[in-house]
Coordinates of C-alpha atoms and ligand atoms in Angstrom, one line a residue:
X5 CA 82.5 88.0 80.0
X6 CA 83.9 84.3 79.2
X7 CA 87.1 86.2 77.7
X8 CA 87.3 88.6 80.6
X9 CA 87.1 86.0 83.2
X10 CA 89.9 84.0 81.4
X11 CA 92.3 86.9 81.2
X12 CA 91.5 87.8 85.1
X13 CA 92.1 84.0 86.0
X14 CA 95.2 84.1 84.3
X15 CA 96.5 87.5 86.1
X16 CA 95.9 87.0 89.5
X17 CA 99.5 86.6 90.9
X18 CA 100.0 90.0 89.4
X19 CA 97.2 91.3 90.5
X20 CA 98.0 90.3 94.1
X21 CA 101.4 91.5 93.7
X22 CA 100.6 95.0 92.8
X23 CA 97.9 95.2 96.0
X24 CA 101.0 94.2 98.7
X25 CA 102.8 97.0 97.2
X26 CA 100.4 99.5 97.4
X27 CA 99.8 98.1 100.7
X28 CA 103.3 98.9 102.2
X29 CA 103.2 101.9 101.9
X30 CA 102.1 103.3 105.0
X31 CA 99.0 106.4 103.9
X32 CA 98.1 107.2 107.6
X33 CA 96.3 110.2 106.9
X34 CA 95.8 111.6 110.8
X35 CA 99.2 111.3 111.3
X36 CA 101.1 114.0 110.1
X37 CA 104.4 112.2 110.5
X38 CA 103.2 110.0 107.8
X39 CA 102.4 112.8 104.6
X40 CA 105.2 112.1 102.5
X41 CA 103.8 108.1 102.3
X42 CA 100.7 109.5 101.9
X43 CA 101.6 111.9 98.8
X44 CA 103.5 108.6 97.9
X45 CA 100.2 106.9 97.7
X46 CA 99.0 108.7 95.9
X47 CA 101.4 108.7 93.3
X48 CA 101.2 105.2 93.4
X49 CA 97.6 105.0 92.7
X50 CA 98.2 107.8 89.8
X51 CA 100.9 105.5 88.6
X52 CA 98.2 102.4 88.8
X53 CA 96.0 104.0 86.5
X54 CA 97.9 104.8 84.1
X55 CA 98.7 101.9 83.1
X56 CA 95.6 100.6 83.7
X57 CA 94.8 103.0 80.3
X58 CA 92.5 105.5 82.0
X59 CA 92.8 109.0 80.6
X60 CA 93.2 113.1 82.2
X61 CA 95.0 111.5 85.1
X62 CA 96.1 114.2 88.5
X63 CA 96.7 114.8 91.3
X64 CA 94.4 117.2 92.7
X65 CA 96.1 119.2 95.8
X66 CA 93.7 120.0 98.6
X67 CA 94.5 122.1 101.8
X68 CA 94.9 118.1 103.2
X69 CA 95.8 115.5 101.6
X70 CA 95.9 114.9 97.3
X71 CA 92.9 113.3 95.5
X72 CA 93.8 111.4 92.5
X73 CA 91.6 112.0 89.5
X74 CA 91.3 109.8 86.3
X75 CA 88.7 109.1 83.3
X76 CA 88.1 107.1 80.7
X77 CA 85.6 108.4 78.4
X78 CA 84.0 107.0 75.5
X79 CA 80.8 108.0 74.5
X80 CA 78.7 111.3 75.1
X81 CA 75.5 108.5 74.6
X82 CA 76.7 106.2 77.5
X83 CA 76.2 106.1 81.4
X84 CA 78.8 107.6 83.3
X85 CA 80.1 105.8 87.0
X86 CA 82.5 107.3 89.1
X87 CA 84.1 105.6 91.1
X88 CA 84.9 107.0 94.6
X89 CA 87.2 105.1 97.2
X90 CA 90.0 106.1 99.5
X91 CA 93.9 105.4 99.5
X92 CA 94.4 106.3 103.1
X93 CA 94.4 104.4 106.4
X94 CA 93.6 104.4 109.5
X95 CA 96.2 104.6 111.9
X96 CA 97.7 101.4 112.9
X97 CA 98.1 101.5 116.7
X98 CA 98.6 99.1 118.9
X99 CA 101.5 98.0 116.8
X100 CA 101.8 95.4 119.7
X101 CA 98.7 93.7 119.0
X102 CA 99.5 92.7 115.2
X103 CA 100.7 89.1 114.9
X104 CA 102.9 91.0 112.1
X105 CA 104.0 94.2 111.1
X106 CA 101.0 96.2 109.8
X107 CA 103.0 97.5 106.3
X108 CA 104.8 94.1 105.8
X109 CA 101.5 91.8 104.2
X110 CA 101.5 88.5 104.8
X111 CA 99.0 86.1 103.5
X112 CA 97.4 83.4 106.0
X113 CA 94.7 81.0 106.4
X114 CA 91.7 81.9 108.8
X115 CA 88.3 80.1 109.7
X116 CA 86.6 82.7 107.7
X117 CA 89.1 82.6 104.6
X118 CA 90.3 79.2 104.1
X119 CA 91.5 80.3 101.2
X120 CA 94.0 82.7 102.5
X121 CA 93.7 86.2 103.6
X122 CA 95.9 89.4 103.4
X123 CA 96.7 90.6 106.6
X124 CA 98.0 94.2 106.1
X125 CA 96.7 98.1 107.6
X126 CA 94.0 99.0 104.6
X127 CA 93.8 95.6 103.3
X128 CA 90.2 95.8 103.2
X129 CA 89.7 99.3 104.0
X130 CA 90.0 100.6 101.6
X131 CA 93.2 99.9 99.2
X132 CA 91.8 96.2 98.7
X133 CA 88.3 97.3 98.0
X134 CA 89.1 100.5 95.8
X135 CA 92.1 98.2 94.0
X136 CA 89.3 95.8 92.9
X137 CA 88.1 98.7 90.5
X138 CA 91.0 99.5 89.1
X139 CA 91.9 95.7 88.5
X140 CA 88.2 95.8 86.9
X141 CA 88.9 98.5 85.0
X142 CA 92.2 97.2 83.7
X143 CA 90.4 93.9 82.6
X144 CA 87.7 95.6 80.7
X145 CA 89.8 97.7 79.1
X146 CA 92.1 95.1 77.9
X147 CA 89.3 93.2 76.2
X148 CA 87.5 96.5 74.9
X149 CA 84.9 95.8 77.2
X150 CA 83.9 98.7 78.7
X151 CA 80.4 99.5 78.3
X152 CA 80.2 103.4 80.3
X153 CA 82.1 105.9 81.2
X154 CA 84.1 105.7 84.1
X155 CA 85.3 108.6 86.1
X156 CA 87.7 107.6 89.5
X157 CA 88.0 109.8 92.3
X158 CA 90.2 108.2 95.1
X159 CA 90.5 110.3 98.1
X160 CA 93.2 110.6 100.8
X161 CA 91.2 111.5 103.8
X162 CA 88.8 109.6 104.6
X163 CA 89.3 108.6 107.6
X164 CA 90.4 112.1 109.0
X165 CA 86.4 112.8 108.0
X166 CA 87.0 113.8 104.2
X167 CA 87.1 117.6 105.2
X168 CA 88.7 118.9 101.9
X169 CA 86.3 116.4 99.5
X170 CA 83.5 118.4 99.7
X171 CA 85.3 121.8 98.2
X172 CA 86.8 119.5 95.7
X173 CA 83.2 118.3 94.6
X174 CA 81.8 121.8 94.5
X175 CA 84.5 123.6 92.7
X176 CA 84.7 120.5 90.4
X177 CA 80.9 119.8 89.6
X178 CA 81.2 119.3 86.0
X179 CA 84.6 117.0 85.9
X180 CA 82.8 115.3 88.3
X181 CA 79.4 114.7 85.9
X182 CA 78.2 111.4 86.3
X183 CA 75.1 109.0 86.3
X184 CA 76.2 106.9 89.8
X185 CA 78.7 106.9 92.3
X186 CA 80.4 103.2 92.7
X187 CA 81.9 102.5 96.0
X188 CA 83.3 98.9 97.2
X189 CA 84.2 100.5 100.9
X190 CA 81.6 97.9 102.9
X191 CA 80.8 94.5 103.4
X192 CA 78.6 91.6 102.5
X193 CA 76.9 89.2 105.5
X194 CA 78.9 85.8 104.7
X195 CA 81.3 84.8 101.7
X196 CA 78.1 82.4 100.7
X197 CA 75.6 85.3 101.2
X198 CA 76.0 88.5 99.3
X199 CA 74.6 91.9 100.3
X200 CA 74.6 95.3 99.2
X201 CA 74.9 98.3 101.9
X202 CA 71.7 100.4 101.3
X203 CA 72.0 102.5 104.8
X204 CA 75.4 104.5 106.2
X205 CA 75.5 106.1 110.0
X206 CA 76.0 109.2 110.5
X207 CA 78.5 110.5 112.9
X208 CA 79.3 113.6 115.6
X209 CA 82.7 113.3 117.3
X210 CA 83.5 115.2 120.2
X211 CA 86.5 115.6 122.8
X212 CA 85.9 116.4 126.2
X213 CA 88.6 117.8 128.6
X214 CA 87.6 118.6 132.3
X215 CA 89.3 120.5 134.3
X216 CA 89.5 120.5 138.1
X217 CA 92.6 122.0 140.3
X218 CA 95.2 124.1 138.7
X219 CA 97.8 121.3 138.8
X220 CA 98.3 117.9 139.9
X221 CA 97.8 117.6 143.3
X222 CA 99.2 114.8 146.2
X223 CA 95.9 112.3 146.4
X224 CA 95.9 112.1 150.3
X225 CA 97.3 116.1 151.2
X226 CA 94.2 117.1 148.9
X227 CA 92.1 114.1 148.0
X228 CA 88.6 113.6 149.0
X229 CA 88.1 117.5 149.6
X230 CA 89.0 118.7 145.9
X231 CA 87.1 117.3 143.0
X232 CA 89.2 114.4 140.7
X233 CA 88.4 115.2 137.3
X234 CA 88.8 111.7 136.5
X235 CA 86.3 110.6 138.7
X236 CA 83.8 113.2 137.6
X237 CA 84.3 112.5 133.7
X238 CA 83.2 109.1 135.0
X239 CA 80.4 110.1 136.2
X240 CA 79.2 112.7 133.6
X241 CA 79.9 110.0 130.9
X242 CA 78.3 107.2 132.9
X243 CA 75.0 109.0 133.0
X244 CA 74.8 109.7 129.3
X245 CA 73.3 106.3 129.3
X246 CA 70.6 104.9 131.2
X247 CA 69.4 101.8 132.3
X248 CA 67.8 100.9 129.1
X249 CA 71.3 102.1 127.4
X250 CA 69.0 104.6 125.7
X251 CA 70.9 108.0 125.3
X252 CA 69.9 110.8 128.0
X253 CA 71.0 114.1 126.0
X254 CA 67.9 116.2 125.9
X255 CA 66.6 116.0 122.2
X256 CA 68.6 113.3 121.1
X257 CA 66.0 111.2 119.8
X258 CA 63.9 114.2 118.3
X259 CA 65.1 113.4 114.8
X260 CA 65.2 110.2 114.3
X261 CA 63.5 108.5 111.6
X262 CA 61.0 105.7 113.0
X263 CA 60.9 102.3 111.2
X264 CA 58.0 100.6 110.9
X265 CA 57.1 97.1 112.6
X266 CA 57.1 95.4 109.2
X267 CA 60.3 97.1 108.0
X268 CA 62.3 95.8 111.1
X269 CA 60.6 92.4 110.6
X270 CA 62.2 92.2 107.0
X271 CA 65.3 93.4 108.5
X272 CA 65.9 91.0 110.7
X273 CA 64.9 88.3 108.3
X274 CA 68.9 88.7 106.9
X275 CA 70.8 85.6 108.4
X276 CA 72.7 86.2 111.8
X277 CA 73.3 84.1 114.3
X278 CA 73.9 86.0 117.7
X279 CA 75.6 82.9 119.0
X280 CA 78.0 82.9 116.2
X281 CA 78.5 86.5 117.2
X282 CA 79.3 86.1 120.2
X283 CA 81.4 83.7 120.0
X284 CA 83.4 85.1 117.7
X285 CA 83.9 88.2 119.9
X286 CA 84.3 85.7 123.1
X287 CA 81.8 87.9 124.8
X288 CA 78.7 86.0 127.1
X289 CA 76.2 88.7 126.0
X290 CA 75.9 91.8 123.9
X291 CA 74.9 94.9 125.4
X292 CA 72.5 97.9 124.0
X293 CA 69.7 99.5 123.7
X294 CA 66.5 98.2 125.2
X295 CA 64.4 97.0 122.7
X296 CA 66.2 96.5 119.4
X297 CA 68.1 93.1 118.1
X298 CA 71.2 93.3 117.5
X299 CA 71.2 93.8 113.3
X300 CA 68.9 96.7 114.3
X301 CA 71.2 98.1 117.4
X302 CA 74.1 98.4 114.3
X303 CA 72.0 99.7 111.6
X304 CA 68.9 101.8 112.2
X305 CA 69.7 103.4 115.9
X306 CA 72.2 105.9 117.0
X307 CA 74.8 105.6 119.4
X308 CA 77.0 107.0 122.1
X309 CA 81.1 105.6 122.4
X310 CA 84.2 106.3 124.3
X311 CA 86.7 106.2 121.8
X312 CA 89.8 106.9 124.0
X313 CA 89.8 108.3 127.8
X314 CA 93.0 109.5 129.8
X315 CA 94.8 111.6 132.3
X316 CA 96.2 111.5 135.4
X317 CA 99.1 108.7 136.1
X318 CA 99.1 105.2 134.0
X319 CA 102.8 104.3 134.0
X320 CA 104.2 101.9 136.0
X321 CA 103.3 100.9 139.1
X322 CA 101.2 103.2 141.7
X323 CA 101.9 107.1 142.0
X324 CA 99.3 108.5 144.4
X325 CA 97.5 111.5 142.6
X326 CA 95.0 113.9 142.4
X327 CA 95.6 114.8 138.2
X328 CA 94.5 118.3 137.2
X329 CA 92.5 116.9 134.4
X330 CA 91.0 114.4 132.1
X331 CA 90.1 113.9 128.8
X332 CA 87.7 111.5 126.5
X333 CA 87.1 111.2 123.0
X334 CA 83.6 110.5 122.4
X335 CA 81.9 109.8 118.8
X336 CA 78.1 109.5 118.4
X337 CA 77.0 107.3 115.4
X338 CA 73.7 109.0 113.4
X339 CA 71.0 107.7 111.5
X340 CA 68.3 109.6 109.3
X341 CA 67.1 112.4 109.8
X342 CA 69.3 113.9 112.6
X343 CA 72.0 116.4 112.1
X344 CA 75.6 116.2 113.0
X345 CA 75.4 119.7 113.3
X346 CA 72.6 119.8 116.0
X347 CA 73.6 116.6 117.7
X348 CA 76.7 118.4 118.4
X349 CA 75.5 121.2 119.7
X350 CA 72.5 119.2 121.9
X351 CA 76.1 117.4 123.3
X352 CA 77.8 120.0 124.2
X353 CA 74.5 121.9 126.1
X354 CA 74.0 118.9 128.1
X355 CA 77.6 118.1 128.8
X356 CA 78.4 121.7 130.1
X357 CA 75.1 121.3 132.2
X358 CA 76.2 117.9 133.8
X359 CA 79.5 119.4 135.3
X360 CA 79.5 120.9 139.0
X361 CA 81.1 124.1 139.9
X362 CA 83.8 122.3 141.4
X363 CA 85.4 121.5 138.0
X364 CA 85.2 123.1 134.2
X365 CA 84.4 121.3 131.1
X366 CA 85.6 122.2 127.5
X367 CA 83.8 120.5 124.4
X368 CA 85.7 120.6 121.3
X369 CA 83.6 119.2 117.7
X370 CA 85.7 117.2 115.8
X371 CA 84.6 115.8 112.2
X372 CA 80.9 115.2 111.4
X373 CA 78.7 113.6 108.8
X374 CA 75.1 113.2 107.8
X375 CA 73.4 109.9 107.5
X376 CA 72.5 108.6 104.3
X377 CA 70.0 105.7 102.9
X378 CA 70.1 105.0 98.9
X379 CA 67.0 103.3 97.3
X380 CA 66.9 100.3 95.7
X381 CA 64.4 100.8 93.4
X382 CA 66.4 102.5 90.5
X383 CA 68.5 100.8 88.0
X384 CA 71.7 101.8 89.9
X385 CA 70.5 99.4 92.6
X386 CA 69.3 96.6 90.1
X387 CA 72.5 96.4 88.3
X388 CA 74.8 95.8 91.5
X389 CA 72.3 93.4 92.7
X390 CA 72.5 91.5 89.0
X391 CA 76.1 91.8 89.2
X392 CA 76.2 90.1 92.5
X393 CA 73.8 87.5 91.1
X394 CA 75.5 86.3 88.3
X395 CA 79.1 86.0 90.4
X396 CA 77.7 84.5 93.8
X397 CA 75.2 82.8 92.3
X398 CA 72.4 83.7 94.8
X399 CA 70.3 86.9 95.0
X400 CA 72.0 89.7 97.4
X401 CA 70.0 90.9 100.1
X402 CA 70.2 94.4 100.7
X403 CA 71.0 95.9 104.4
X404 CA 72.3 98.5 106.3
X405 CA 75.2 99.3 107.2
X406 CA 76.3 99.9 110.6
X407 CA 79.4 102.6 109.4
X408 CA 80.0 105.7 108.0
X409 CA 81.0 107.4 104.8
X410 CA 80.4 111.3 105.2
X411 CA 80.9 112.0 101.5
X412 CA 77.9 109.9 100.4
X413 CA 75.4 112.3 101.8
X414 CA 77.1 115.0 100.3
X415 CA 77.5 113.2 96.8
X416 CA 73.2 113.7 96.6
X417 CA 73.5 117.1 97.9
X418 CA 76.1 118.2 95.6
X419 CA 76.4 116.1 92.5
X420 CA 72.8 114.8 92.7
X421 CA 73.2 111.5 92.3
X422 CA 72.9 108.3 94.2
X423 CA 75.5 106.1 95.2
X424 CA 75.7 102.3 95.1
X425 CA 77.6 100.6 97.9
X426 CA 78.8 97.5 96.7
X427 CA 81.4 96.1 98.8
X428 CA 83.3 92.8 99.2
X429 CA 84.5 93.3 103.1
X430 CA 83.5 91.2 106.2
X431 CA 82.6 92.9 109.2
X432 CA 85.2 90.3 111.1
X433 CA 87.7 91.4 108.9
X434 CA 89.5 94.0 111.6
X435 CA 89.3 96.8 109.9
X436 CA 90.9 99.8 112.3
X437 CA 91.5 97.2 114.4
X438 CA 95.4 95.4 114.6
X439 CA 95.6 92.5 112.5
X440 CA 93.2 93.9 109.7
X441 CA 93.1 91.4 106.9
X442 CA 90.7 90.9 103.2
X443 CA 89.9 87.4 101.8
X444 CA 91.7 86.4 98.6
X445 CA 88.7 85.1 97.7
X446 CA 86.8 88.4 98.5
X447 CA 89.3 90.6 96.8
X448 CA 89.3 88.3 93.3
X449 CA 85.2 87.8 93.4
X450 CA 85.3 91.8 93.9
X451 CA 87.3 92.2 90.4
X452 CA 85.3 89.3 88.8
X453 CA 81.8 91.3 89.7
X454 CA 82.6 94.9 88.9
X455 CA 83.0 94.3 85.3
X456 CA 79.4 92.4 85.3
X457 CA 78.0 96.0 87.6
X458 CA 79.3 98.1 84.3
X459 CA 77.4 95.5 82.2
X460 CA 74.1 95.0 83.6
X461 CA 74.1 99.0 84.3
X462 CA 74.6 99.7 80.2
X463 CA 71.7 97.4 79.9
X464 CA 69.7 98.6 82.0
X465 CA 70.3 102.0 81.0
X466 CA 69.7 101.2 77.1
Ligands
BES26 N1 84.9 101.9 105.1 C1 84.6 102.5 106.3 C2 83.1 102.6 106.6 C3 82.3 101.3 106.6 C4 82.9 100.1 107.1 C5 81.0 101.3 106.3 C6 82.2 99.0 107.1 C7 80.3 100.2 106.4 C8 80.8 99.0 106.8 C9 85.2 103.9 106.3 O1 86.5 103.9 105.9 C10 85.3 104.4 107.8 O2 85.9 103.8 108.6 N2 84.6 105.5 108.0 C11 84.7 106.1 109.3 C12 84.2 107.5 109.1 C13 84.9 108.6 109.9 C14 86.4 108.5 110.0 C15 84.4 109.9 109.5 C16 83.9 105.4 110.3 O3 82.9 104.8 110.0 O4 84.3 105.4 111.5
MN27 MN1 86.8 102.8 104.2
MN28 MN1 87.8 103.2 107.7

């Protein structure tokens, strides 16, 4: 480790060097304008690895996007990890809102990262994260340090819901063998206070378009007499909430798994400070569901958002109209035990029912993905939370997370095997939002840990 740690110390400007490049290349995966850079990316990440000496590198064609596959096996008697992490990003709109171009990285100073940050689209989520291992990898390769098998699967559409990931793993059961599933895709609470994501949402994403007359119509030869569907979105949204901010869809609860008193007592023992929070959001109050702290509003209840609403007239200045229709995008975060599947279709029921004749409504599912929880009780657990340990220097605490990751769940179903998720993010770091950024520091303590996971897991595993 002493040798390792000198050899890392000693590449770091290359290191960083390698991570801008990846990061200007711009792998917007819901973009279709963008496929070429993300094939690119791909390559790229091929590229990466093979000089990073892993072994059976490919691309792997999907009906979406490529998946890049890569091993390094060493021995039949040895643990095997694979490594799971995406190369694409989300979209960077609003350009305008960046301080600088989001596939030009530039490194600056913040409260939170006085040491320098990386302010780039996919800095931290995910090409940072998932560059950490590879770095890792590298390392322990160079000093014949590698104590288990590693496997890498790095995806390319993730954040378009990972629709083609799931055929991949079932057609590919055997490549894709292994003892746990490594994922740095999260965060931990503070720089000084490590975590380990033990909890991932769920989610059901729906788009709503509602219909009222057969065309656009003058707002005062018409208005008041024909129904806006602007106005009525507004209202069928609006009620989906209630004055508690609990959801009203009929069933929506049914599923949910109840925590105990003690478990949300230990829960909201992790360090947070709402004023800090809101502060740093420059909001007076937080808003949500009646009943629940914030930690436990992100973590262990479900949710209802507007992601995007629109229609009628919003260019310049004032054009008096009645619009023909509107539309919302509307995602529902999950936690255990409900069903995408059902939650979706409870949605839609209810939505239909909330319209009035004088307009139509049309419900189209988007992507899903099932809630998962991973214990921490197994020596998969144990050796992230050494690992942390020994590189922090203080015991990690573990929490849920707030996100999603839909392939998680289906990693248990399919593979049957947990997955650790040991990230390095902050939750203020902006991912999907302009001006998303990843510590230095986070980024290098992420490479100096990973080596220690693949340690304390062959011990553990002797
Ligand atoms: N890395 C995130 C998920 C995440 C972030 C989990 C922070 C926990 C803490 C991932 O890339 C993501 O954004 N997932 C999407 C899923 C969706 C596109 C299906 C999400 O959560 O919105
Ligand atoms: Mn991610
Ligand atoms: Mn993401």
């Amino acid at each position: 480790m002493e040798q390792l740690k000198t050899y890392l110390d000693s590449n770091k400007e290359r290191q960083l060097e390698e991570l801008l490049e990846l990061l200007r290349i711009p792998s917007v995966s819901a973009d279709p304008a963008y496929k070429e850079d993300v094939r690119k990316t791909a390559e790229w990440v091929k590229h990466s690895l093979e000089q990073a000496g892993a072994e059976n590198i490919e691309i792997c064609e999907t009906a979406g996007h490529p998946i890049v596959y890569a091993d390094k096996l060493i021995d039949d008697n040895l643990p095997t990890v694979l490594v799971y992490g995406h190369y694409d990003v989300q979209p960077p709109d609003p350009v305008e809102l960046w301080d600088s171009p989001p596939f030009e990285p530039v490194i600056k100073k913040t409260r939170l990262h006085p040491d320098g940050a990386i302010f780039a689209r996919g800095a931290c989520d995910d090409k940072g994260q998932m560059f950490m291992h590879i770095k890792a990898f590298e390392a322990m390769l160079a000093h014949d340090a590698l104590p288990c098998n590693v496997k890498f699967m790095i995806e390319g559409e993730e954040e378009i819901g990972s629709e083609n990931l799931g055929t991949f793993c079932r057609a590919n059961k055997e490549k894709l063998d292994c003892d746990v599933v490594l994922i740095a895709d999260t965060s931990v609470i503070a720089n000084d206070q490590p975590s380990i994501t033990v909890g991932l949402r769920g989610l059901s994403y729906l788009e709503v378009e509602v219909t009222g007359p057969n065309r656009d119509l003058h707002s005062g030869v018409y208005g008041g007499a024909v129904a806006n569907p602007i106005n009525i979105l507004s209202q069928m949204i609006a009620s989906l909430q209630d004055e508690n901010n609990a959801i009203t869809i009929p069933g929506f609860y049914d599923d949910v798994e109840v925590i105990t008193e003690a478990e949300r007592a230990e829960m909201n023992k992790a360090p947070f400070s709402l004023d800090a929070y809101k502060k740093e959001l420059k909001i007076d109050d937080v808003h949500g569901e009646k009943g629940y702290t914030t930690l436990e509003r992100t973590s262990i209840r479900p949710t209802l958002d507007v992601n995007g609403i629109w229609g009628g007239y919003i260019g310049e200045g004032a054009k008096t109209v009645l619009p023909s229709k509107a539309f919302a995008k509307i995602s529902m975060r999950l936690v255990p035990n409900q069903d995408p599947d059902t939650i979706t279709e409870l949605f839609t029921k209810h939505f239909e029912s909330l319209a009035p004749d004088s307009v139509k409504v049309k419900v189209t599912p988007h992507h899903g993905g099932e809630p998962a929880v991973t214990p921490t009780d197994t020596p998969e657990y144990q050796a992230a939370h050494l690992a942390m340990k020994s590189t922090y220097g203080k015991d990690p605490i573990p929490q849920r997370g707030g996100g999603s990751i839909p392939i998680v769940a289906l990693f248990e179903k399919v593979l049957g095997v947990k997955t650790v998720l040991m990230g390095f993010g902050l939750d203020t770091d902006d991912i999907h939002s302009p001006n998303e950024h990843y510590g230095l520091f986070n980024f290098y303590k992420g490479i100096e840990t990973i080596p220690y996971y693949f340690h304390h897991y062959a011990e553990l595993k002797k």
